[in-house]
Coordinates of C-alpha atoms in Angstrom, one line a residue:
Chain A
M181 CA 124.3 124.9 105.3
K182 CA 125.8 121.4 104.9
G183 CA 129.3 122.6 105.8
L184 CA 127.9 124.4 108.9
N185 CA 126.1 121.3 110.0
I186 CA 129.3 119.2 109.7
L187 CA 131.2 121.7 111.9
L188 CA 128.3 121.9 114.4
R189 CA 128.3 118.1 114.6
K190 CA 131.9 118.2 115.6
L191 CA 131.1 120.8 118.3
I192 CA 127.9 119.4 119.6
R193 CA 128.5 115.7 120.1
T194 CA 125.4 113.7 120.8
G195 CA 127.4 110.7 122.0
A196 CA 127.3 111.7 125.6
G197 CA 124.2 109.8 126.6
R198 CA 124.3 106.8 124.3
V199 CA 122.7 104.5 126.8
R200 CA 119.9 106.9 127.6
F201 CA 119.3 107.4 123.9
A202 CA 119.1 103.6 123.4
M203 CA 116.7 103.3 126.3
A204 CA 114.5 106.1 125.0
I205 CA 114.4 104.4 121.5
V206 CA 113.5 101.0 122.9
G207 CA 110.9 102.5 125.2
L208 CA 109.4 104.7 122.6
S209 CA 109.2 101.8 120.1
I210 CA 107.3 99.5 122.6
A211 CA 105.1 102.4 123.7
M212 CA 104.2 103.2 120.1
I213 CA 103.5 99.6 119.2
L214 CA 101.2 99.2 122.2
I215 CA 99.3 102.4 121.7
L216 CA 98.8 101.9 117.9
S217 CA 97.8 98.3 118.5
A218 CA 95.2 99.4 121.0
V219 CA 93.8 102.0 118.6
Q220 CA 93.8 99.4 115.8
L221 CA 92.1 96.8 117.9
Q222 CA 89.3 99.3 118.8
S223 CA 88.9 100.2 115.1
N224 CA 88.7 96.5 114.1
Y225 CA 86.1 95.9 116.8
N226 CA 84.1 98.9 115.7
E227 CA 84.3 97.7 112.1
L228 CA 83.1 94.2 113.0
L229 CA 80.2 95.7 115.0
R230 CA 79.1 98.4 112.5
G231 CA 80.4 97.2 109.2
S232 CA 77.9 96.7 106.5
G233 CA 77.4 93.2 105.0
N234 CA 78.3 91.9 108.4
R235 CA 76.6 88.6 109.1
D236 CA 75.8 89.9 112.6
S237 CA 73.5 92.6 111.4
I238 CA 70.6 90.9 113.1
A239 CA 72.3 91.9 116.3
N240 CA 71.4 95.5 115.6
F241 CA 67.7 94.8 116.2
M242 CA 66.5 93.4 119.4
V243 CA 63.0 92.4 120.5
I244 CA 62.5 93.4 124.1
N245 CA 59.9 92.3 126.6
K246 CA 59.5 92.0 130.3
I247 CA 60.8 88.9 132.0
L248 CA 57.8 86.8 132.9
T249 CA 57.7 85.8 136.6
D250 CA 55.1 84.6 139.0
Q251 CA 54.6 88.2 140.1
N252 CA 53.8 89.8 136.8
L253 CA 51.7 87.1 135.2
K254 CA 49.1 88.9 133.0
N255 CA 50.8 92.1 133.6
T256 CA 53.6 92.1 131.1
T257 CA 52.6 95.2 129.1
L258 CA 55.0 98.1 128.6
S259 CA 53.6 101.5 129.6
D260 CA 54.2 104.7 127.6
D261 CA 56.5 105.9 130.3
E262 CA 58.6 102.7 130.1
I263 CA 58.8 102.9 126.3
N264 CA 59.7 106.6 126.4
D265 CA 62.4 105.8 129.0
I266 CA 64.0 103.2 126.7
K267 CA 63.7 105.7 123.8
A268 CA 65.7 108.2 125.8
Q269 CA 68.6 106.0 126.4
P270 CA 71.8 106.8 124.5
F271 CA 72.1 103.3 123.1
T272 CA 68.7 103.5 121.5
D273 CA 68.5 104.4 117.8
A274 CA 64.8 103.8 117.3
I275 CA 61.9 102.0 118.9
G276 CA 59.2 100.1 117.2
V277 CA 56.1 98.8 119.0
L278 CA 54.9 95.3 118.3
H279 CA 51.2 95.4 118.2
N280 CA 49.5 92.2 118.9
S281 CA 46.1 91.1 117.6
R282 CA 43.2 91.4 119.9
F283 CA 41.0 89.0 118.1
K284 CA 40.9 85.3 117.6
A285 CA 42.2 83.9 114.4
S286 CA 43.0 80.7 112.7
I287 CA 44.5 79.6 109.4
Q288 CA 43.6 76.5 107.4
S289 CA 44.5 74.9 104.2
S290 CA 42.4 75.7 101.2
S291 CA 43.5 72.5 99.6
A292 CA 42.1 69.0 100.5
Q293 CA 45.4 67.4 99.4
F294 CA 47.4 69.1 102.1
P295 CA 45.0 69.7 105.0
F296 CA 46.0 71.7 108.1
Y297 CA 44.3 73.9 110.6
T298 CA 45.7 75.9 113.5
D299 CA 44.6 78.8 115.8
I300 CA 47.1 81.6 115.6
A301 CA 47.7 85.2 116.7
F302 CA 49.4 88.0 114.7
E303 CA 51.7 90.9 115.5
S304 CA 52.7 93.9 113.5
V305 CA 55.7 96.2 113.5
P306 CA 56.5 99.4 111.6
D307 CA 57.9 98.5 108.2
S308 CA 61.3 100.1 108.9
F309 CA 62.1 97.4 111.4
L310 CA 61.5 94.5 108.9
D311 CA 64.3 92.6 107.4
V312 CA 62.1 91.5 104.5
S313 CA 61.5 93.8 101.6
T314 CA 58.8 92.7 99.1
K315 CA 56.3 94.5 97.0
E316 CA 53.6 92.3 98.3
W317 CA 53.8 93.7 101.8
N318 CA 50.7 95.9 101.6
W319 CA 47.1 95.4 102.4
E320 CA 43.9 96.8 101.0
A321 CA 40.5 96.1 102.6
S322 CA 38.9 95.4 99.2
S323 CA 41.4 92.8 98.1
G324 CA 40.5 90.1 100.6
F325 CA 44.1 89.1 100.8
V326 CA 46.5 89.2 103.8
P327 CA 50.3 89.0 103.3
I328 CA 52.1 87.3 106.2
I329 CA 55.7 87.2 107.3
V330 CA 56.8 84.2 109.4
P331 CA 60.0 83.5 111.2
G332 CA 62.5 81.6 109.1
M333 CA 63.0 79.5 112.1
F334 CA 59.5 78.1 111.8
L335 CA 60.1 76.6 108.4
D336 CA 63.4 75.2 109.7
I337 CA 61.5 73.4 112.5
Y338 CA 59.0 72.1 110.0
N339 CA 61.6 70.9 107.4
F340 CA 64.1 69.4 109.8
Q341 CA 61.9 68.0 112.6
F342 CA 58.2 67.9 111.8
S343 CA 58.1 66.8 108.2
L344 CA 60.7 64.0 108.8
S345 CA 58.7 62.6 111.8
Q346 CA 55.3 62.8 110.0
G347 CA 56.4 61.6 106.6
L348 CA 55.5 64.9 105.0
P349 CA 57.4 66.5 102.1
Q350 CA 60.1 69.1 102.8
L351 CA 59.3 72.6 101.5
T352 CA 61.6 75.3 100.3
R353 CA 61.0 79.0 101.1
E354 CA 60.0 79.5 97.4
V355 CA 57.4 76.7 97.5
V356 CA 55.9 78.0 100.8
K357 CA 55.5 81.4 99.3
M358 CA 53.3 79.9 96.6
I359 CA 50.9 78.2 98.9
F360 CA 47.6 80.1 99.5
F361 CA 45.6 79.4 102.6
Q362 CA 42.5 80.6 104.3
V363 CA 42.8 83.1 107.2
N364 CA 39.8 83.2 109.5
I365 CA 39.1 86.1 111.8
Y366 CA 36.4 85.8 114.5
D367 CA 34.3 88.6 115.7
E368 CA 32.9 88.9 119.2
N369 CA 30.0 86.6 118.4
G370 CA 32.4 83.9 117.2
V371 CA 31.5 84.4 113.6
A372 CA 34.4 83.7 111.2
H373 CA 35.3 86.2 108.5
S374 CA 37.5 84.6 105.9
M375 CA 40.1 85.9 103.6
R376 CA 43.0 84.5 101.6
G377 CA 46.5 84.6 103.0
R378 CA 50.0 83.7 101.8
V379 CA 53.5 83.8 103.2
V380 CA 55.4 86.6 101.4
G381 CA 58.7 86.5 103.4
F382 CA 60.7 85.0 106.1
S383 CA 62.2 87.1 108.9
D384 CA 65.3 86.2 110.8
R385 CA 64.9 89.2 113.0
I386 CA 61.6 89.0 114.6
S387 CA 60.2 85.6 115.8
S388 CA 56.5 86.3 115.3
L389 CA 53.8 85.9 112.7
L390 CA 53.6 89.4 111.2
V391 CA 50.9 91.1 109.2
P392 CA 51.0 94.7 107.8
Q393 CA 50.4 97.4 110.3
S394 CA 47.4 98.7 108.3
F395 CA 45.7 95.3 108.4
M396 CA 46.4 95.0 112.1
D397 CA 44.9 98.4 112.8
W398 CA 41.8 97.6 110.7
A399 CA 41.2 94.2 112.2
N400 CA 41.7 95.3 115.8
E401 CA 39.2 98.1 115.2
Q402 CA 36.8 95.8 113.4
Y403 CA 36.9 92.6 115.5
G404 CA 39.1 93.4 118.5
T405 CA 37.6 92.4 121.8
A406 CA 40.0 90.8 124.2
G407 CA 43.0 92.0 126.0
N408 CA 44.9 95.2 126.6
K409 CA 45.7 97.7 123.9
A410 CA 49.2 98.4 125.4
P411 CA 52.0 96.5 123.8
S412 CA 54.0 93.7 125.4
R413 CA 57.0 93.7 123.2
I414 CA 58.9 96.4 121.4
I415 CA 61.7 96.2 118.8
M416 CA 64.8 98.3 119.3
R417 CA 67.4 99.4 116.8
T418 CA 70.7 100.0 118.4
K419 CA 74.2 101.0 117.1
D420 CA 75.9 98.6 119.5
P421 CA 74.1 95.7 120.9
G422 CA 77.3 94.9 122.8
D423 CA 77.1 98.1 124.8
P424 CA 77.4 97.1 128.5
N425 CA 75.2 100.0 129.4
L426 CA 72.4 98.4 127.4
I427 CA 72.8 95.1 129.2
S428 CA 72.8 96.6 132.6
Y429 CA 69.8 98.8 131.7
L430 CA 67.8 95.7 130.6
K431 CA 68.8 93.9 133.8
E432 CA 67.9 96.8 136.0
K433 CA 64.5 97.2 134.4
N434 CA 63.8 93.5 134.5
L435 CA 63.6 93.3 130.7
S436 CA 64.8 90.5 128.5
T437 CA 65.9 90.0 125.0
D438 CA 67.5 87.3 122.9
Q439 CA 70.6 86.4 124.9
D440 CA 72.5 85.6 121.7
K441 CA 72.1 89.2 120.5
T442 CA 73.8 90.6 123.6
R443 CA 76.8 88.2 123.4
F444 CA 78.8 91.0 122.1
S445 CA 78.7 92.6 125.5
R446 CA 81.0 90.0 126.8
Y447 CA 83.3 90.2 123.8
R448 CA 83.3 93.9 124.2
Q449 CA 84.3 93.8 127.8
V450 CA 87.3 91.7 126.9
V451 CA 88.2 94.0 124.0
D452 CA 87.8 97.0 126.2
M453 CA 90.0 95.5 128.8
V454 CA 92.7 94.6 126.3
V455 CA 92.5 98.0 124.7
N456 CA 92.6 99.8 128.1
I457 CA 95.5 97.8 129.4
S458 CA 97.5 98.0 126.2
G459 CA 96.7 101.7 125.8
A460 CA 97.4 102.6 129.4
T461 CA 100.7 100.7 129.4
G462 CA 101.6 102.3 126.1
L463 CA 100.8 105.8 127.4
L464 CA 102.8 105.2 130.5
M465 CA 105.8 103.9 128.5
L466 CA 105.4 106.8 126.1
L467 CA 105.6 109.2 129.0
F468 CA 108.8 107.6 130.3
A469 CA 110.3 107.4 126.9
I470 CA 109.6 111.1 126.3
L471 CA 111.1 111.9 129.8
I472 CA 114.3 109.9 129.0
F473 CA 114.5 111.6 125.6
T474 CA 114.1 115.0 127.2
L475 CA 116.9 114.1 129.7
F476 CA 119.0 113.0 126.8
I477 CA 118.5 116.3 125.0
Q478 CA 119.2 118.2 128.2
L479 CA 122.4 116.2 128.9
T480 CA 123.6 116.7 125.3
I481 CA 123.1 120.4 125.4
S482 CA 124.6 120.9 128.9
S483 CA 127.6 118.8 128.0
C484 CA 128.2 121.2 125.1
K485 CA 127.4 124.2 127.1
E486 CA 130.7 126.0 126.5
E487 CA 130.6 125.3 122.7
I488 CA 127.0 126.6 122.5
K489 CA 127.9 129.7 124.5
L490 CA 130.8 130.5 122.2
L491 CA 128.7 129.8 119.1
L492 CA 126.2 132.3 120.3
T493 CA 128.9 134.8 121.1
L494 CA 130.3 134.5 117.6
G495 CA 126.9 135.3 116.2
A496 CA 125.1 131.9 115.7
S497 CA 121.4 132.5 116.2
P498 CA 119.5 130.4 118.7
K499 CA 117.2 129.5 115.8
Q500 CA 120.1 128.1 113.8
L501 CA 121.2 126.0 116.8
S502 CA 117.7 124.7 117.5
R503 CA 117.2 123.8 113.9
F504 CA 120.5 121.9 113.9
L505 CA 119.6 120.1 117.2
M506 CA 116.2 119.2 115.9
R507 CA 117.8 117.7 112.9
Q508 CA 120.0 115.6 115.3
F509 CA 117.2 114.4 117.5
F510 CA 113.9 114.3 115.6
P511 CA 114.7 112.0 112.7
S512 CA 115.1 109.1 115.1
N513 CA 111.6 109.7 116.3
I514 CA 110.3 109.7 112.8
I515 CA 112.1 106.4 112.1
I516 CA 110.8 104.8 115.4
I517 CA 107.2 105.8 114.7
T518 CA 107.4 104.7 111.1
I519 CA 108.8 101.3 112.1
S520 CA 106.1 100.9 114.8
L521 CA 103.4 101.7 112.3
A522 CA 104.9 99.2 109.8
I523 CA 104.9 96.5 112.5
V524 CA 101.2 97.2 113.3
C525 CA 100.5 97.1 109.5
I526 CA 102.1 93.7 109.2
F527 CA 100.3 92.5 112.3
Q528 CA 96.9 93.7 110.9
Y529 CA 97.5 92.1 107.6
W530 CA 98.4 88.8 109.3
A531 CA 95.4 89.0 111.6
S532 CA 93.0 89.7 108.7
R533 CA 94.3 86.7 106.9
L534 CA 94.0 84.5 110.0
L535 CA 90.4 85.7 110.8
A536 CA 89.3 85.4 107.2
G537 CA 89.7 81.7 107.7
Q538 CA 87.1 81.9 110.4
Q539 CA 84.7 83.9 108.4
V540 CA 85.5 87.1 110.3
H541 CA 86.3 89.8 107.9
I542 CA 88.4 92.8 109.0
N543 CA 90.2 95.3 106.9
P544 CA 93.8 94.1 105.9
Y545 CA 95.0 97.7 106.2
I546 CA 95.3 99.7 109.3
S547 CA 92.6 102.3 110.0
I548 CA 92.8 106.0 109.5
E549 CA 92.5 106.5 113.3
T550 CA 95.7 104.5 113.8
T551 CA 97.6 106.5 111.3
L552 CA 96.3 109.7 112.7
T553 CA 97.3 108.6 116.2
A554 CA 100.9 108.0 115.0
L555 CA 100.9 111.4 113.3
I556 CA 99.6 113.2 116.3
I557 CA 102.1 111.5 118.7
L558 CA 104.9 112.4 116.2
C559 CA 103.8 116.0 116.1
F560 CA 103.5 116.1 119.9
I561 CA 107.1 114.7 120.4
G562 CA 108.4 117.1 117.7
I563 CA 106.9 120.1 119.5
L564 CA 108.1 118.9 122.8
N565 CA 111.6 118.3 121.5
F566 CA 111.6 121.8 120.0
I567 CA 110.4 123.5 123.2
N568 CA 113.0 121.5 125.2
I569 CA 115.9 122.4 122.8
K570 CA 114.9 126.1 122.9
K571 CA 114.6 126.1 126.6
Y572 CA 118.0 124.4 127.3
I573 CA 119.8 126.6 124.8
K574 CA 118.4 129.6 126.6
I575 CA 119.3 128.2 130.1
N576 CA 122.8 127.3 129.0
N577 CA 123.5 130.6 127.5
Chain B
M247 CA 142.3 139.8 95.4
A248 CA 139.6 142.4 96.0
G249 CA 137.7 140.9 93.1
L250 CA 137.0 137.8 95.3
F251 CA 135.0 139.9 97.7
L252 CA 131.4 140.6 97.4
W253 CA 130.3 144.2 97.8
F254 CA 127.2 144.3 100.0
K255 CA 127.7 147.7 101.5
N256 CA 125.2 150.4 101.0
Q257 CA 127.5 153.4 100.7
S258 CA 125.1 156.0 102.0
S259 CA 124.4 154.3 105.4
H260 CA 126.8 154.7 108.3
M261 CA 126.4 152.5 111.3
T262 CA 126.8 154.3 114.7
I263 CA 127.7 153.0 118.1
S264 CA 126.8 155.5 120.7
L265 CA 127.5 155.6 124.5
H266 CA 125.6 157.6 127.0
E267 CA 127.1 157.9 130.5
V268 CA 128.2 154.2 130.5
V269 CA 129.8 153.1 133.8
P270 CA 130.3 149.4 134.6
V271 CA 128.7 148.5 137.9
P272 CA 131.6 146.4 139.4
L273 CA 134.1 149.2 138.7
K274 CA 131.9 152.1 139.5
E275 CA 133.5 153.5 142.6
K276 CA 137.0 153.3 141.2
L277 CA 136.2 154.6 137.7
L278 CA 134.3 157.7 138.9
Q279 CA 137.3 158.9 140.8
Q280 CA 139.5 159.0 137.7
A281 CA 139.2 161.0 134.5
S282 CA 138.2 158.9 131.5
G283 CA 137.7 159.7 127.8
I284 CA 135.0 157.1 127.7
W285 CA 133.4 156.1 130.9
N286 CA 130.5 158.3 132.0
R287 CA 130.6 160.4 128.8
D288 CA 128.5 160.8 125.7
L289 CA 130.2 159.5 122.6
V290 CA 129.1 158.6 119.1
F291 CA 131.3 156.5 116.8
T292 CA 130.3 156.5 113.2
T293 CA 131.6 154.3 110.4
P294 CA 134.2 154.5 108.8
E295 CA 136.0 156.0 111.8
W296 CA 139.0 154.2 113.0
I297 CA 139.3 154.7 116.7
K298 CA 142.2 153.8 119.0
I299 CA 141.4 153.4 122.7
K300 CA 144.5 153.5 124.9
A301 CA 143.8 151.7 128.1
P302 CA 146.2 151.4 131.0
S303 CA 145.9 148.3 133.1
G304 CA 142.9 148.3 135.4
T305 CA 140.8 150.8 133.6
G306 CA 138.3 148.2 132.4
K307 CA 139.5 147.6 128.9
T308 CA 138.0 144.2 128.4
T309 CA 134.9 145.2 130.3
F310 CA 134.5 148.0 127.8
I311 CA 134.9 145.7 124.8
H312 CA 132.5 143.1 126.2
S313 CA 129.9 145.8 127.0
L314 CA 130.3 147.2 123.5
Y315 CA 129.7 143.7 122.0
R316 CA 126.9 143.1 124.4
L317 CA 128.5 140.1 126.2
R318 CA 127.7 141.9 129.4
T319 CA 125.1 144.3 130.4
D320 CA 126.1 145.1 134.0
F321 CA 126.6 148.8 133.4
T322 CA 124.6 151.9 134.0
G323 CA 124.0 154.3 131.2
E324 CA 123.1 153.2 127.6
I325 CA 124.9 151.7 124.6
K326 CA 123.2 151.9 121.2
W327 CA 123.9 150.2 117.9
D328 CA 122.4 152.6 115.4
D329 CA 119.3 153.6 117.3
R330 CA 118.8 150.4 119.2
N331 CA 119.5 150.1 122.9
I332 CA 121.6 146.9 122.9
S333 CA 120.2 145.8 126.3
T334 CA 116.8 145.4 124.6
L335 CA 117.9 143.3 121.7
T336 CA 116.4 139.8 121.5
A337 CA 118.8 136.8 121.0
E338 CA 117.8 136.6 117.3
E339 CA 118.4 140.3 116.7
L340 CA 121.7 140.1 118.4
A341 CA 122.7 137.2 116.2
V342 CA 121.8 139.3 113.1
F343 CA 124.0 142.2 114.3
R344 CA 126.9 139.8 115.0
Q345 CA 126.6 138.0 111.7
Q346 CA 126.2 141.1 109.5
K347 CA 127.4 144.2 111.2
I348 CA 129.9 143.7 114.1
S349 CA 133.0 141.5 114.0
I350 CA 135.3 141.0 116.9
V351 CA 138.8 139.8 117.9
F352 CA 138.8 138.9 121.6
Q353 CA 141.8 139.4 123.8
D354 CA 141.5 135.8 125.0
L355 CA 140.9 134.7 121.3
R356 CA 138.0 132.3 122.0
L357 CA 138.7 129.6 119.5
F358 CA 137.2 126.2 119.6
P359 CA 140.2 124.1 120.8
H360 CA 139.0 120.9 119.2
L361 CA 138.4 122.3 115.8
T362 CA 141.3 122.9 113.5
A363 CA 142.5 126.4 112.8
W364 CA 140.9 126.2 109.3
E365 CA 137.5 124.9 110.8
N366 CA 137.5 127.8 113.3
I367 CA 137.7 130.3 110.5
E368 CA 135.4 128.4 108.2
L369 CA 132.7 128.3 110.9
N370 CA 132.5 132.1 111.0
R371 CA 132.5 132.3 107.3
I372 CA 129.5 130.1 106.8
L373 CA 127.5 131.1 109.9
Q374 CA 125.7 133.4 107.5
T375 CA 125.6 133.7 103.7
A376 CA 129.3 133.4 103.0
Y377 CA 131.0 136.8 102.5
C378 CA 134.1 135.5 100.7
E379 CA 135.2 132.4 99.0
K380 CA 136.8 129.7 101.1
E381 CA 140.1 130.1 99.1
R382 CA 140.4 133.5 100.8
I383 CA 141.1 131.7 104.1
T384 CA 144.2 130.1 102.7
E385 CA 145.3 133.3 101.0
M386 CA 145.1 135.3 104.3
A387 CA 146.7 132.5 106.2
Q388 CA 149.6 132.6 103.7
I389 CA 150.0 136.4 104.2
L390 CA 150.1 135.9 108.0
G391 CA 152.4 132.9 107.7
I392 CA 150.1 130.4 109.4
D393 CA 149.1 128.3 106.3
H394 CA 151.1 125.4 107.6
I395 CA 149.0 125.0 110.8
L396 CA 145.6 125.4 109.3
Q397 CA 144.8 121.7 109.7
Q398 CA 146.0 121.6 113.3
P399 CA 143.6 121.6 116.2
A400 CA 143.6 125.2 117.5
A401 CA 144.6 124.0 121.0
L402 CA 147.9 122.8 119.6
C403 CA 148.8 126.1 118.0
S404 CA 151.0 128.6 119.7
Y405 CA 149.3 131.7 121.2
G406 CA 150.7 133.8 118.4
E407 CA 149.3 131.5 115.8
Q408 CA 146.0 131.4 117.5
Q409 CA 145.9 135.2 117.5
R410 CA 146.4 135.3 113.8
V411 CA 143.7 132.6 113.3
A412 CA 141.3 134.8 115.4
I413 CA 142.1 137.8 113.3
I414 CA 141.4 135.9 110.0
R415 CA 138.2 134.5 111.6
A416 CA 137.0 138.1 112.2
L417 CA 137.8 139.1 108.6
V418 CA 135.8 136.4 106.8
Q419 CA 132.4 137.7 107.7
P420 CA 130.5 140.8 106.7
F421 CA 130.9 143.7 109.2
E422 CA 130.5 147.4 109.5
W423 CA 132.5 147.6 112.7
L424 CA 135.6 145.6 113.6
I425 CA 136.2 145.6 117.4
M426 CA 139.6 144.4 118.5
D427 CA 141.0 143.9 122.0
E428 CA 144.8 143.9 122.0
P429 CA 144.9 141.9 118.7
F430 CA 148.7 142.0 118.3
S431 CA 149.7 141.3 121.9
H432 CA 151.6 138.1 120.9
L433 CA 152.9 139.1 117.5
D434 CA 156.3 140.4 116.6
K435 CA 156.5 143.7 114.9
A436 CA 156.8 142.3 111.4
N437 CA 153.8 140.0 111.8
A438 CA 151.7 142.7 113.5
G439 CA 152.4 144.9 110.6
K440 CA 151.3 142.2 108.1
A441 CA 148.1 141.6 110.2
A442 CA 147.4 145.4 110.4
A443 CA 147.8 145.6 106.6
L444 CA 145.4 142.8 106.1
I445 CA 142.8 144.4 108.5
T446 CA 143.2 147.8 106.8
A447 CA 142.5 146.3 103.4
A448 CA 139.5 144.4 104.7
C449 CA 138.0 147.4 106.5
K450 CA 138.6 149.7 103.5
E451 CA 136.9 147.2 101.2
R452 CA 133.8 147.2 103.5
D453 CA 134.1 150.9 104.4
A454 CA 134.0 149.7 107.9
G455 CA 135.0 151.3 111.2
I456 CA 137.6 150.0 113.7
I457 CA 137.6 150.2 117.4
I458 CA 140.8 148.9 118.8
T459 CA 142.1 148.8 122.4
D460 CA 145.7 148.5 123.5
L461 CA 147.9 149.3 126.4
H462 CA 150.3 151.5 124.4
D463 CA 150.4 154.0 121.6
D464 CA 150.9 152.6 118.2
D465 CA 150.7 153.5 114.5
H466 CA 149.3 150.3 113.1
F467 CA 146.4 152.1 111.6
D468 CA 145.6 155.5 110.3
Y469 CA 143.4 156.5 113.3
S470 CA 140.8 159.2 113.0
R471 CA 140.3 159.4 116.7
K472 CA 142.4 158.5 119.8
L473 CA 140.8 158.1 123.2
V474 CA 142.1 157.2 126.6
L475 CA 139.9 154.9 128.7

């Protein structure tokens, strides 16, 4: 086999289109780097968006309400139809309704040393939407105790603004969780019903005073008077808060959410643009590179037309010749694609090191998608080469 | 030297080449007017027959050889290798026949001009599982007196030398039929005799048949049949 290949190499010279070959190699290399980078960039972005342990996990939950304007004052509730419509959107994973209290309530200190009193209102959400997990998060009518979750931001405001200006002590989350206070709920006659309350957790996800759903249902039933039963706010779990469809949907329906949580939308548009431009340029170049490569194969075969014809006359099989020609052309493709993949690997490692310095963690190794893309393109080029070789051997015979 | 050869042949099988009313299209009008031992007849050649076909100029000698080897298919009628109509063979099947069963010496030799004489022969030896050892090439070249030009490009060899190279090339592959088109046209009597002896030995060893065309009568081989084209 080796001896035959040496002789065939003497007969079928591949030097005829050296310039074309060099052009095809350069084109293919750039195309591969562009395409693989685009795929890798997309995987990195997906990883950042969906990766576990990501500091941006709060971005996956969004509290949504109507934008308050002069026209919809007192009419900001969300109807069942509106909620169902949101539920039906492709970007929605799950919807939880925030139920608000329909009774008056206040809390006050049960200690004379640290007096306070304030009117408040509560909300409740299904437990699966909470970012606090504690055993104390349940309520029983007989216990006379209400667990409460408050926004972490409230304590920050107290510690870093209020306490400083009032000469009050700063409180850690642990200390606050130890303070019992009195919760008063007023019935329709204004009579207060008291029970004990305590903060059991801090939420960074929902900026509201939360009580267990079971307590809310009971208290609304028992004491609820005022207001509409329909909810004004809902919480949405979404795979991708950066989805531009989500942003445009909210805009169209006059809904609002925490702007910060949708900031990914802008990032995503930029990433999408870079991925699209790089991918499209890469594909176009790949197309041209393949075209040049095909021309190179065609030129080589037709410049050895007589030799190939005589080889077939003497009994060489078309398969033998195709195999030989594949061996002449295909290895360069394998080398180009391997080198391109290696360059993207190096780039990815370098990028992960660079981003780690800015607390953004991406995988230092390239994704499976990128490797698969390289393999698929390699197979595609291989098959194309093979078909071309077969075709031109046949034409030239 | 027979010990150097491998013995592939299954003794019981005989390969046939059969012709059924074959007439080349370009020569049709002319050929149908004259009597022929081959054109427009039914013939069956069976190995190990040695057949001489005497062909005066203009009777389509080379057309016949090329049709027999399936280099051209512009004829009416039917040619079969064993029971296969050769017009229906695929390129791959054709290659198998040419590698294993039918070897040829063309009138116009058809060597690769840029390859050396030795490379031209070697190529046909290793195109399939090698039939003989490579030393056999030198031995045969010595017998035919061309061992000194083996490393020369074929294009630089004289026609007589090229003819001997083409003969050796045909003998280094396995075959059941050896087809030759005026193989000794440029050899003197002594060299033609040596070449014929070499061919005889190679065919006997393989139990192979010969189909040879020439302009004149000759006694190079012990023919079992003589036909006139």
